[in-house]
Coordinates of C-alpha atoms in Angstrom, one line a residue:
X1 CA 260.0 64.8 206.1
X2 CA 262.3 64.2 209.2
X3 CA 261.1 67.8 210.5
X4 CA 257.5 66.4 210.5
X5 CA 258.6 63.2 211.7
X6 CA 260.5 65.2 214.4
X7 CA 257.7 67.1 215.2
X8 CA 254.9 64.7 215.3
X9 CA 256.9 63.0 217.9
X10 CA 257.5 66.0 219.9
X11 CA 253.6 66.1 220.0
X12 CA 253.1 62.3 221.2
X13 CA 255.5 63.1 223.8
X14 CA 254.0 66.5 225.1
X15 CA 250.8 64.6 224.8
X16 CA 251.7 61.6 226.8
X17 CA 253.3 63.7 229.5
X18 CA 250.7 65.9 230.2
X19 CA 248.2 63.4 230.7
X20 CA 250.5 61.5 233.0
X21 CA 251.4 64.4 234.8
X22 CA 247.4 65.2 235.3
X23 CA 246.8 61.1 236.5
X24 CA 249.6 61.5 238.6
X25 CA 248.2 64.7 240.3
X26 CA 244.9 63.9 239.8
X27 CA 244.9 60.5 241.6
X28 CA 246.5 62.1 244.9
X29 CA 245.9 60.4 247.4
X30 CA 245.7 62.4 250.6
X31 CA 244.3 65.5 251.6
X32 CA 246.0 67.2 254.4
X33 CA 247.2 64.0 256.0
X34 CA 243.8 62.4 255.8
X35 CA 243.1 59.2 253.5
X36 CA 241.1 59.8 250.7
X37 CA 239.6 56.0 249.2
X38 CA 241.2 53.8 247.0
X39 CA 240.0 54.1 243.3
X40 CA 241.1 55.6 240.4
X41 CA 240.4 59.0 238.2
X42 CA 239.9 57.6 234.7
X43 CA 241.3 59.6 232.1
X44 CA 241.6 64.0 231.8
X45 CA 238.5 65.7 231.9
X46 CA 236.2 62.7 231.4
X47 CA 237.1 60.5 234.2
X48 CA 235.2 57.1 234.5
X49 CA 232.0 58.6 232.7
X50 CA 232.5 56.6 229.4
X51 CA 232.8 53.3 232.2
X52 CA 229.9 54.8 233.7
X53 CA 227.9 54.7 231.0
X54 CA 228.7 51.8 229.2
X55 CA 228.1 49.6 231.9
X56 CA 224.3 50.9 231.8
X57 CA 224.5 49.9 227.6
X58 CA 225.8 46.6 228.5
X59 CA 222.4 46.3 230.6
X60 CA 224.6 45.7 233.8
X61 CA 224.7 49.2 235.7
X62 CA 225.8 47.3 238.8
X63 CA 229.0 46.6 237.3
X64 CA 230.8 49.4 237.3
X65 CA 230.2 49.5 241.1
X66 CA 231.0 45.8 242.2
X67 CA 233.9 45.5 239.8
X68 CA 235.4 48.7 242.0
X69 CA 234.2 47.6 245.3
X70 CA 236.3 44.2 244.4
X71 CA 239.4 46.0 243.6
X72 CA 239.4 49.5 245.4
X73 CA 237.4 47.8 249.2
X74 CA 238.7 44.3 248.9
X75 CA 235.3 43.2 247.9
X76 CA 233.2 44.6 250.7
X77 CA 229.9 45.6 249.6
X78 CA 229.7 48.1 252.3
X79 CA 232.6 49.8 250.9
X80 CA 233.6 53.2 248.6
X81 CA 236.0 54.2 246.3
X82 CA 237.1 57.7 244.6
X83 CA 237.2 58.4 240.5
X84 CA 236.0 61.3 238.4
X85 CA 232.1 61.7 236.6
X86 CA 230.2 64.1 234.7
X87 CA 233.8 66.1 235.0
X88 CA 233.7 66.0 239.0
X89 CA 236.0 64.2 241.7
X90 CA 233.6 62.0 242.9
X91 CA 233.4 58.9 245.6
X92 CA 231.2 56.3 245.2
X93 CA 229.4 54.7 248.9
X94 CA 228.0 51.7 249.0
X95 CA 225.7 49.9 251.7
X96 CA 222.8 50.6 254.0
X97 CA 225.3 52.5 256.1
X98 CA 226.1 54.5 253.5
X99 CA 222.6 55.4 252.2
X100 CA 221.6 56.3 256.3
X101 CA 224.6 58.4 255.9
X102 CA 223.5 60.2 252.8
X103 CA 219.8 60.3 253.6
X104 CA 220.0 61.3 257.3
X105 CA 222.9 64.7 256.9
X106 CA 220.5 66.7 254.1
X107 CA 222.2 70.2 254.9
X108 CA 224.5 68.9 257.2
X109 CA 227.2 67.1 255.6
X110 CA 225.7 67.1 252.0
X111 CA 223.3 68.5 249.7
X112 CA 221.8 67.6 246.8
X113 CA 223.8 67.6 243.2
X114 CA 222.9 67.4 240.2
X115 CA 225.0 66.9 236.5
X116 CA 225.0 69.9 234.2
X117 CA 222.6 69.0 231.9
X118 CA 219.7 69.0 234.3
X119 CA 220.2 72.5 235.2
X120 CA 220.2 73.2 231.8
X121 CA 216.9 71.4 231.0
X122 CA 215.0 73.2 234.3
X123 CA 216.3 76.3 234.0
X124 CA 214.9 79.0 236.5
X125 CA 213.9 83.3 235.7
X126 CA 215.3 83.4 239.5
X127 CA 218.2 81.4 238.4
X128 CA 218.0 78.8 240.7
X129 CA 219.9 75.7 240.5
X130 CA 218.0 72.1 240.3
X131 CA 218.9 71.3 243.4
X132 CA 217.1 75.2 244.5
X133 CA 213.9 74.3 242.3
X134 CA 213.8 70.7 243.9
X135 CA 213.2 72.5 247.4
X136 CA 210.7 75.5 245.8
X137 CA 209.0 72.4 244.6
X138 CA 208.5 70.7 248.2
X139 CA 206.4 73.7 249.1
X140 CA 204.0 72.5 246.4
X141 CA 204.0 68.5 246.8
X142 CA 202.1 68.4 250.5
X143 CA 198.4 69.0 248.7
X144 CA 198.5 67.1 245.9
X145 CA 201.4 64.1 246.2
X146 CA 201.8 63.1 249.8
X147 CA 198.4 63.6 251.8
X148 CA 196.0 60.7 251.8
X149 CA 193.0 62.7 251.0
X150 CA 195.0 64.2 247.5
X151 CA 195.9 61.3 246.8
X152 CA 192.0 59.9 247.2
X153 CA 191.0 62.0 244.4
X154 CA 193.9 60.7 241.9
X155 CA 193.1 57.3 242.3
X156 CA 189.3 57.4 240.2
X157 CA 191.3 59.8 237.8
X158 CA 193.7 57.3 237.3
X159 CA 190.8 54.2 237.0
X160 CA 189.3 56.2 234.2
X161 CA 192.7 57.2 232.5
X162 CA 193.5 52.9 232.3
X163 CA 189.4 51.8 231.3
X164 CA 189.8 54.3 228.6
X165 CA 193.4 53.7 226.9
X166 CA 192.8 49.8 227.4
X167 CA 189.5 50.8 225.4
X168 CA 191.6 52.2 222.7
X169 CA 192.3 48.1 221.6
X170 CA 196.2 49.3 222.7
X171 CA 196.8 46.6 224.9
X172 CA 195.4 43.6 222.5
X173 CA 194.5 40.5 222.6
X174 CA 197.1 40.8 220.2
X175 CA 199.7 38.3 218.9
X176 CA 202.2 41.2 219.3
X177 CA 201.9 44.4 220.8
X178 CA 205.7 46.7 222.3
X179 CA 204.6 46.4 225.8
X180 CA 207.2 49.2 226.9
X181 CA 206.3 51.8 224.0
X182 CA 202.2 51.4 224.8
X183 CA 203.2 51.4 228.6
X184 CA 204.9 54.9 227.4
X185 CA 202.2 56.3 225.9
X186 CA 199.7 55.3 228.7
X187 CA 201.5 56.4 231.3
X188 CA 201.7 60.2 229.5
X189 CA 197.8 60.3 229.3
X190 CA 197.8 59.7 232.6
X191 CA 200.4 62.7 234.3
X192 CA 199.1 64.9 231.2
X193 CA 195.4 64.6 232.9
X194 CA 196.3 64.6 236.5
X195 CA 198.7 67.4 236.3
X196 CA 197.2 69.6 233.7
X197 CA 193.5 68.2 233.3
X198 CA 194.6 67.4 230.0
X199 CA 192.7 64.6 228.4
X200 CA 194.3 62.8 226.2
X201 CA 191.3 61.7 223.5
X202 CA 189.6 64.9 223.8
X203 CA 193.0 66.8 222.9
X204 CA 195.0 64.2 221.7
X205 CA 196.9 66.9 219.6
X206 CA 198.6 68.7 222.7
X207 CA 199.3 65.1 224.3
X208 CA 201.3 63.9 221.2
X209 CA 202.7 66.9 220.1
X210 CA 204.2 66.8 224.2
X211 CA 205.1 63.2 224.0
X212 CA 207.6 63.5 221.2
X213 CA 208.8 66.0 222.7
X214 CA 209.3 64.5 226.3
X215 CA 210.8 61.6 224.1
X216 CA 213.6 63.3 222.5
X217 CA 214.0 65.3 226.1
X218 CA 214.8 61.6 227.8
X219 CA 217.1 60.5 225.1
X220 CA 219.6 63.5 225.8
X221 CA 219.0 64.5 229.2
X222 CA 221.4 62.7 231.4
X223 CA 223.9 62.5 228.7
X224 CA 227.3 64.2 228.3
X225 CA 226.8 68.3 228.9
X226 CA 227.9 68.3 224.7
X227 CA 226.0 71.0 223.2
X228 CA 226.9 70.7 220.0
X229 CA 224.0 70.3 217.0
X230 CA 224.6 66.3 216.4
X231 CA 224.2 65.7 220.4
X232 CA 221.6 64.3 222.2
X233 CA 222.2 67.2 224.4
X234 CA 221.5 69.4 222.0
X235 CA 218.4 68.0 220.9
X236 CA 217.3 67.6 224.5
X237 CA 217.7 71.1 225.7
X238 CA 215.2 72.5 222.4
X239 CA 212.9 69.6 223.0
X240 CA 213.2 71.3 226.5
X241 CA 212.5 74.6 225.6
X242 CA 209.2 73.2 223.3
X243 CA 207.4 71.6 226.2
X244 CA 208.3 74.1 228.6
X245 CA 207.1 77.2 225.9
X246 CA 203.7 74.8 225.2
X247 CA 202.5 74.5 229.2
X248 CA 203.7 78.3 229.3
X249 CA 200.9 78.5 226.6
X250 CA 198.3 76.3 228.9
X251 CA 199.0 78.5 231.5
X252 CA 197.7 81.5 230.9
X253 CA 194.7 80.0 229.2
X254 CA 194.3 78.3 232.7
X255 CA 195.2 81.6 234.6
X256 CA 192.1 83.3 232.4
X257 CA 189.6 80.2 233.2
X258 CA 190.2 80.6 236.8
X259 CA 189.7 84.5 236.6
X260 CA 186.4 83.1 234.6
X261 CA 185.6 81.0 237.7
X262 CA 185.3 78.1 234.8
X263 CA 188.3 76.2 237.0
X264 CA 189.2 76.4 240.2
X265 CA 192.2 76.0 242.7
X266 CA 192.3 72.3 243.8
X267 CA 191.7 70.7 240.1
X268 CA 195.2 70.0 239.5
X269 CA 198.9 70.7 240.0
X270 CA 198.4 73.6 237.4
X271 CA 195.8 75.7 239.2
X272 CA 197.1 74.8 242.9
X273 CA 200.7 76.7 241.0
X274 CA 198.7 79.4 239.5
X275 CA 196.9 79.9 242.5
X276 CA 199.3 79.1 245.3
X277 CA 201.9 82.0 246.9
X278 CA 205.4 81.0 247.3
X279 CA 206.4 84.0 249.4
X280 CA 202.8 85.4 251.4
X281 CA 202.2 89.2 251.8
X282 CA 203.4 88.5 255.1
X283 CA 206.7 87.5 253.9
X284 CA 207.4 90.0 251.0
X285 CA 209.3 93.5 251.7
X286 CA 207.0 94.8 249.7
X287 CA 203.4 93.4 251.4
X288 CA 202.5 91.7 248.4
X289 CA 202.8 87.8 248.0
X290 CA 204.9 86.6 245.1
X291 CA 203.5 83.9 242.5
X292 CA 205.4 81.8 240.0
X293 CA 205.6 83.3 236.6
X294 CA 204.3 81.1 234.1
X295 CA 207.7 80.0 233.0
X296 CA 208.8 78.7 236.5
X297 CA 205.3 76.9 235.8
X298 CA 206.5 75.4 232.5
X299 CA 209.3 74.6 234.2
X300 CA 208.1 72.7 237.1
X301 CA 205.2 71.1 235.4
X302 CA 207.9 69.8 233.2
X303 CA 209.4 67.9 236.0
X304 CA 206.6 66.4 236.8
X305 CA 205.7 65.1 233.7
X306 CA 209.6 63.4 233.9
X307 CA 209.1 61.9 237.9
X308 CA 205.2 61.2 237.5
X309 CA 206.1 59.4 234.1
X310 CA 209.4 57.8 234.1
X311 CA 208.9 55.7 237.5
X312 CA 205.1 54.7 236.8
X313 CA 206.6 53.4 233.2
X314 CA 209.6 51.8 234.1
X315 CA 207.7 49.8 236.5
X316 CA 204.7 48.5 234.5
X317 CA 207.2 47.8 232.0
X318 CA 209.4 45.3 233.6
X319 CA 206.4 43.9 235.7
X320 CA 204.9 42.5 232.4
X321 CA 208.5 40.8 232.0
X322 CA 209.1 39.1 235.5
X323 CA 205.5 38.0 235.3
X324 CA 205.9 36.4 232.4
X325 CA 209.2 34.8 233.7
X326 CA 207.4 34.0 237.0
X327 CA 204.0 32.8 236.1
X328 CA 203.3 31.6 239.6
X329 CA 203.8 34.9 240.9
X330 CA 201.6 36.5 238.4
X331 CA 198.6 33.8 239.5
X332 CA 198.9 34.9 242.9
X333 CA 198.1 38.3 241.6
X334 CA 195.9 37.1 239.6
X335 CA 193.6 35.9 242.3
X336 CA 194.3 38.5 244.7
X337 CA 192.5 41.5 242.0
X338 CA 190.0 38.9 241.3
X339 CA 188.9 39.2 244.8
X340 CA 189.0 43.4 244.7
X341 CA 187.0 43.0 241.8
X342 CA 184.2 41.0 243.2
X343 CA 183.3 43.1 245.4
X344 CA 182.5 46.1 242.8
X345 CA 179.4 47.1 240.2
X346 CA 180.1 46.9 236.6
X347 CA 182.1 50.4 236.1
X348 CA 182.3 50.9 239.4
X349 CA 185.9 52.2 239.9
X350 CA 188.4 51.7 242.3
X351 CA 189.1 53.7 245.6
X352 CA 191.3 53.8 248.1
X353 CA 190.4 51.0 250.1
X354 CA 190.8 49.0 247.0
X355 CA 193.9 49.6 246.5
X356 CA 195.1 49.1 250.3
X357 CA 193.9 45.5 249.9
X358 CA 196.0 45.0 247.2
X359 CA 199.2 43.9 249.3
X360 CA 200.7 41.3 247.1
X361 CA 200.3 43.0 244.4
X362 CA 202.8 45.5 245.7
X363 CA 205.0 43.3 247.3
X364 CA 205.6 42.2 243.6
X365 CA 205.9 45.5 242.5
X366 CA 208.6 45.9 245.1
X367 CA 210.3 42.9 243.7
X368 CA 209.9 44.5 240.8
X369 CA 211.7 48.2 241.6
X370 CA 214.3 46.1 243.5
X371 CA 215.6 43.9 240.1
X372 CA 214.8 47.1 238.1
X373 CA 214.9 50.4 239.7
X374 CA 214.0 53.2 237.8
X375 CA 216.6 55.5 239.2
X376 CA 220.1 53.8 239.6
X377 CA 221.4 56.4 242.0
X378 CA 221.8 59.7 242.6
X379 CA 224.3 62.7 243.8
X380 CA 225.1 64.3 246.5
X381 CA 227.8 66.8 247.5
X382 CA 229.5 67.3 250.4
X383 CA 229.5 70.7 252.0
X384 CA 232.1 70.2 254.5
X385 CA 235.0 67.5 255.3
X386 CA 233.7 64.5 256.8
X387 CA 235.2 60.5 257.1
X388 CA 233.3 57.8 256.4
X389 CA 234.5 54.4 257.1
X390 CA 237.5 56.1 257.9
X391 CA 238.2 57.6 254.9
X392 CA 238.0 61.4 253.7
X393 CA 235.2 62.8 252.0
X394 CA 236.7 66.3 251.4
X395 CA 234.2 69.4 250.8
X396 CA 233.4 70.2 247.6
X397 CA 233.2 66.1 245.5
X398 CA 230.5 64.6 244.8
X399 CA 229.1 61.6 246.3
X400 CA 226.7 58.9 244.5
X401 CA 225.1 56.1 246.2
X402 CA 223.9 53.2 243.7
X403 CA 220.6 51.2 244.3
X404 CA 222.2 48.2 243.1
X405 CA 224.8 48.3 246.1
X406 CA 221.9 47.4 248.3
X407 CA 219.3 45.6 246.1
X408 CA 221.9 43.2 244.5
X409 CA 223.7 42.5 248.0
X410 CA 223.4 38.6 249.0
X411 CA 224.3 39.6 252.3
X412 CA 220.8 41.6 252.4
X413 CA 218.5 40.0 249.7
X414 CA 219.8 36.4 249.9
X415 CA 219.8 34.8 246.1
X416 CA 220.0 38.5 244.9
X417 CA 218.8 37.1 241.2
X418 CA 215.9 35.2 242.3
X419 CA 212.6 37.3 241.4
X420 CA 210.9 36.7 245.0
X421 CA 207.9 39.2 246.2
X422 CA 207.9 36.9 250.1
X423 CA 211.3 39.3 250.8
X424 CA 208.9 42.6 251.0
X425 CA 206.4 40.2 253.6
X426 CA 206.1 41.1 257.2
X427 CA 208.5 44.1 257.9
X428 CA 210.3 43.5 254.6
X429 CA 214.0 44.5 254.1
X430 CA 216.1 46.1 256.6
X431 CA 216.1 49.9 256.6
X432 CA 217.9 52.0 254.0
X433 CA 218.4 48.8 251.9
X434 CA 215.8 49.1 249.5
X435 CA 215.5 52.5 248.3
X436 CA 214.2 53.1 244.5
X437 CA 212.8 56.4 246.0
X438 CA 215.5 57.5 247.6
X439 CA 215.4 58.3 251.1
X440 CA 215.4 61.0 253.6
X441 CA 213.7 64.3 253.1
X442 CA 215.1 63.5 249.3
X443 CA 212.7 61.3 249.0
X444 CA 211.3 60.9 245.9
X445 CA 207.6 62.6 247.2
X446 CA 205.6 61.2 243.7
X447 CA 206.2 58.0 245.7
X448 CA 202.8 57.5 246.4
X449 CA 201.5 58.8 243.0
X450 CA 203.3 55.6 241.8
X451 CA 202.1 53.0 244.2
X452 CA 198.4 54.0 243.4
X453 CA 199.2 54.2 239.2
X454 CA 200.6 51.0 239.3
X455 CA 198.5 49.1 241.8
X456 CA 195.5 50.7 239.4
X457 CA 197.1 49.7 236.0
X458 CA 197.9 46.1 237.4
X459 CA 194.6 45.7 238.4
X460 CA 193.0 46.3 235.3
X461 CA 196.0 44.2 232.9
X462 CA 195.7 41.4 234.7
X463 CA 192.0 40.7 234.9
X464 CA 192.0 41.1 231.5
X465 CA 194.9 39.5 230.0
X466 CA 197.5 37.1 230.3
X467 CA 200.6 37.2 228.4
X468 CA 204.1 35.6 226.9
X469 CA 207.1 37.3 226.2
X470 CA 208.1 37.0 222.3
X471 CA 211.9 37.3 223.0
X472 CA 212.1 35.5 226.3
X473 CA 215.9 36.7 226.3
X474 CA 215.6 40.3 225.3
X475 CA 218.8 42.2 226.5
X476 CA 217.6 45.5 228.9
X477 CA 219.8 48.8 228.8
X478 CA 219.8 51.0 231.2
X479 CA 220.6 54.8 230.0
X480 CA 219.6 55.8 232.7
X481 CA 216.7 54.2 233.2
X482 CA 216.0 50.5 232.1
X483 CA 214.3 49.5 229.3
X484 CA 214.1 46.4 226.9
X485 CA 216.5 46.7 223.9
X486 CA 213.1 45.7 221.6
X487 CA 210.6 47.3 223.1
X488 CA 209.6 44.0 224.7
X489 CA 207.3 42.7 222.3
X490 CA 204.4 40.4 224.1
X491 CA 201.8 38.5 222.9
X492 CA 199.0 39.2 225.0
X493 CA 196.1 36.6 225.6
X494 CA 192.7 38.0 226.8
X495 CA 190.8 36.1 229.9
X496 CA 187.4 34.4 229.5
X497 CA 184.5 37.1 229.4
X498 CA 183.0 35.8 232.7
X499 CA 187.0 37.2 234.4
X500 CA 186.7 40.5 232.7
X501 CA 185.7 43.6 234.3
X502 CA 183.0 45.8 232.8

């Protein structure tokens, strides 16, 4: 007994020592005579990332930054401080400053970095990183997600997509409906039939059979890099490996109808892929241009099913909450589409021009994305010493920059709680200050695939409906994006006949 007892405190003790000896050496503060910031490591190997996340579950993301900032900078917003996630020494910026920093050295002083488990969930046959794919991508996005006349074509796609799922009696009246899972499954029908032509009544088998997929993929994919048979992880990475082996699948049957002249180049992100070079003959040692396999494919069209969905989702979602909360606001809006919609035929649908007149509307939205953005931050690394507000950044850590250090700053959105669209008026916030895409040739480029979803989706939901909110004080988590702990049940009221569209 006293030889266990002896023992099992000889244990403790080497226990306790070597994680104070790691803390200790750890939390160095310099680096070759330079300061590195204030801030803390967390504990061995995981760092801060429980802290990390739990502030998300608590439904307060912004904590875990302005709780730092407070003790590490003295309380200035515009500050940093150092501490370890995903397993990486890591220094947290916050500020417009900051974010002009990040956004305006791409290649310079950083580059993009992503955690493990999103390498893992794109995986490459060239074995390219995410960060790699996310540039092969680029090449791709011009045609079909940033120039005006693409993004033309979307916009009827998208009217359709919305007059046929509200058809469906999803969105009520009804004295309940989960706002945030039919917002889900709406916002799938539509990246399944602009991406892939997919439609979602004619095969609703492939959509749903996706869907749970793309479900179970979201639940694990930003979580620990655990890959052990009980983790989310786990179960994200073969729910991975499912969608990616299904659009395979869709991809040569696309490659043979385009052979068959039965589809053709521009229909959709698919065929533009299929069709498109990423090397020309020109290019190529060998004279011939190179095409993505059809696994790169999967793996790319998965990644657009995650942007094109996620944002568009995220969005709707929370706009049926703050315009519940701010019914004035949703009035305004209210009268603005009413005034779009006069001037169009019974099942005439919308265009462009429709949508450019819809500037409230998006000032809202903005509001929206600024209380709720759908991406809290994201990653960079540095790829050579640099100081920033006099303190080292040292080659090698990570650097994340937070949304909320800029939307939830009094100094630049005065009343930071307040839901007010009047702040995105005029010339709106200062630069780099509200930035739920990102910024910088980072930008998130489904940008404007968003703007026109949601303009078109708002359009449509209110002219037909108002609504209340059944659990006025629902808590929201945020892992990692937002969304309502009960699905944000709603009790949705339709409008007189006479204010419906055809």
């Amino acid at each position: 007994m006293e030889l266990i007892t002896l023992l099992s405190a000889l244990l403790v003790l080497a226990i306790v020592s070597l994680s104070t000896f790691f803390v200790l050496y750890y939390n160095t503060p310099t680096k070759d005579g330079k300061t590195l910031p204030p801030g803390r490591m967390g504990w061995p190997f995981i760092g801060e990332s429980y802290d990390f996340f739990a502030a998300g579950w608590k439904g307060k993301p912004e904590s875990f930054i302005f709780d730092r900032l407070k003790k590490f900078a003295k309380g200035n917003l515009n500050g940093q401080f150092r501490t370890s996630l995903f397993g990486n020494k890591s220094i947290v910026v916050a500020g417009a400053a900051a974010n002009k920093l990040l956004f305006s050295n791409e290649k310079k002083l950083v580059t993009m970095w992503w955690p493990p488990s999103i390498d893992k969930a794109f995986p490459s046959t060239a074995q390219l990183s995410a960060n790699e794919e996310a540039l092969l991508m680029r090449k791709f996005f011009p045609s079909f997600l940033i120039r005006r006349e693409a993004l033309q074509r979307y916009i009827p796609i998208m009217d359709d997509c919305t007059r046929r799922h509200f058809a469906t009696g999803a969105w009520g009246p009804s004295d309940k409906i989960e706002a945030f899972n039919v917002t889900q499954d709406y916002t799938f029908w539509v990246a399944c039939r602009v991406f892939m032509s997919i439609d979602a009544q004619e095969d609703p088998e492939t959509v749903d059979s996706l869907f749970r997929h793309f479900n179970v993929l979201k639940a694990g994919i930003y979580s620990m890099h655990i890959d052990l048979p009980w983790t989310n992880f786990h179960h994200a990475m073969k729910a991975s490996h499912a969608i990616r082996s299904a659009v395979e699948q869709i991809a040569k049957k696309r490659r043979a109808e385009l052979a068959e002249g039965k589809a053709f180049p521009t229909q959709d992100m698919l065929s533009y892929m299929l069709e498109t070079p990423i090397t020309s003959a020109e290019d190529s040692k060998d004279g011939k241009a190179k095409y993505l396999n059809d696994a790169d494919i999967g793996t790319k069209i998965l990644g657009l099913l995650v942007g094109g969905h996620d944002t568009s989702s995220t969005v709707i979602a929370f706009f049926f909450k703050f315009m519940a909360e701010n019914p004035h606001v949703y009035e305004a809006i209210y009268k603005e589409q009413m005034e779009v919609a006069a001037t169009k035929a019974p099942g005439e649908l919308l265009n462009w021009d429709d949508l450019q007149k819809m500037k409230y509307s998006w000032c809202a939205i903005c509001e929206v994305m600024r209380l709720t953005p759908p991406v809290q931050g994201a990653f960079r690394q540095a790829i050579t010493d640099f100081t920033h507000n006099g303190y080292l950044i040292p080659k090698g850590w990570k650097i994340y920059w937070s949304t909320h250090s800029t939307h939830r700053n009094p100094e630049i959105f005065p009343q930071p709680e307040k839901f007010d669209p009047t702040r995105f008026e005029g010339n709106g916030p200062p630069a780099f200050s509200f930035v739920p895409f990102g910024g910088g040739p980072r930008m998130c480029p489904g940008k404007e695939y968003a703007r026109l979803q949601v303009l078109t989706f708002v359009h449509h939901i209110v002219t037909k409906f108002k609504w209340e909110q059944i659990l006025p004080n629902e808590k929201i988590i945020v892992s990692p994006m937002p969304y309502p702990e009960k699905n944000l049940p709603l009790r949705m009221i339709a409008r007189s006949e006479s204010a419906t569209l055809a």
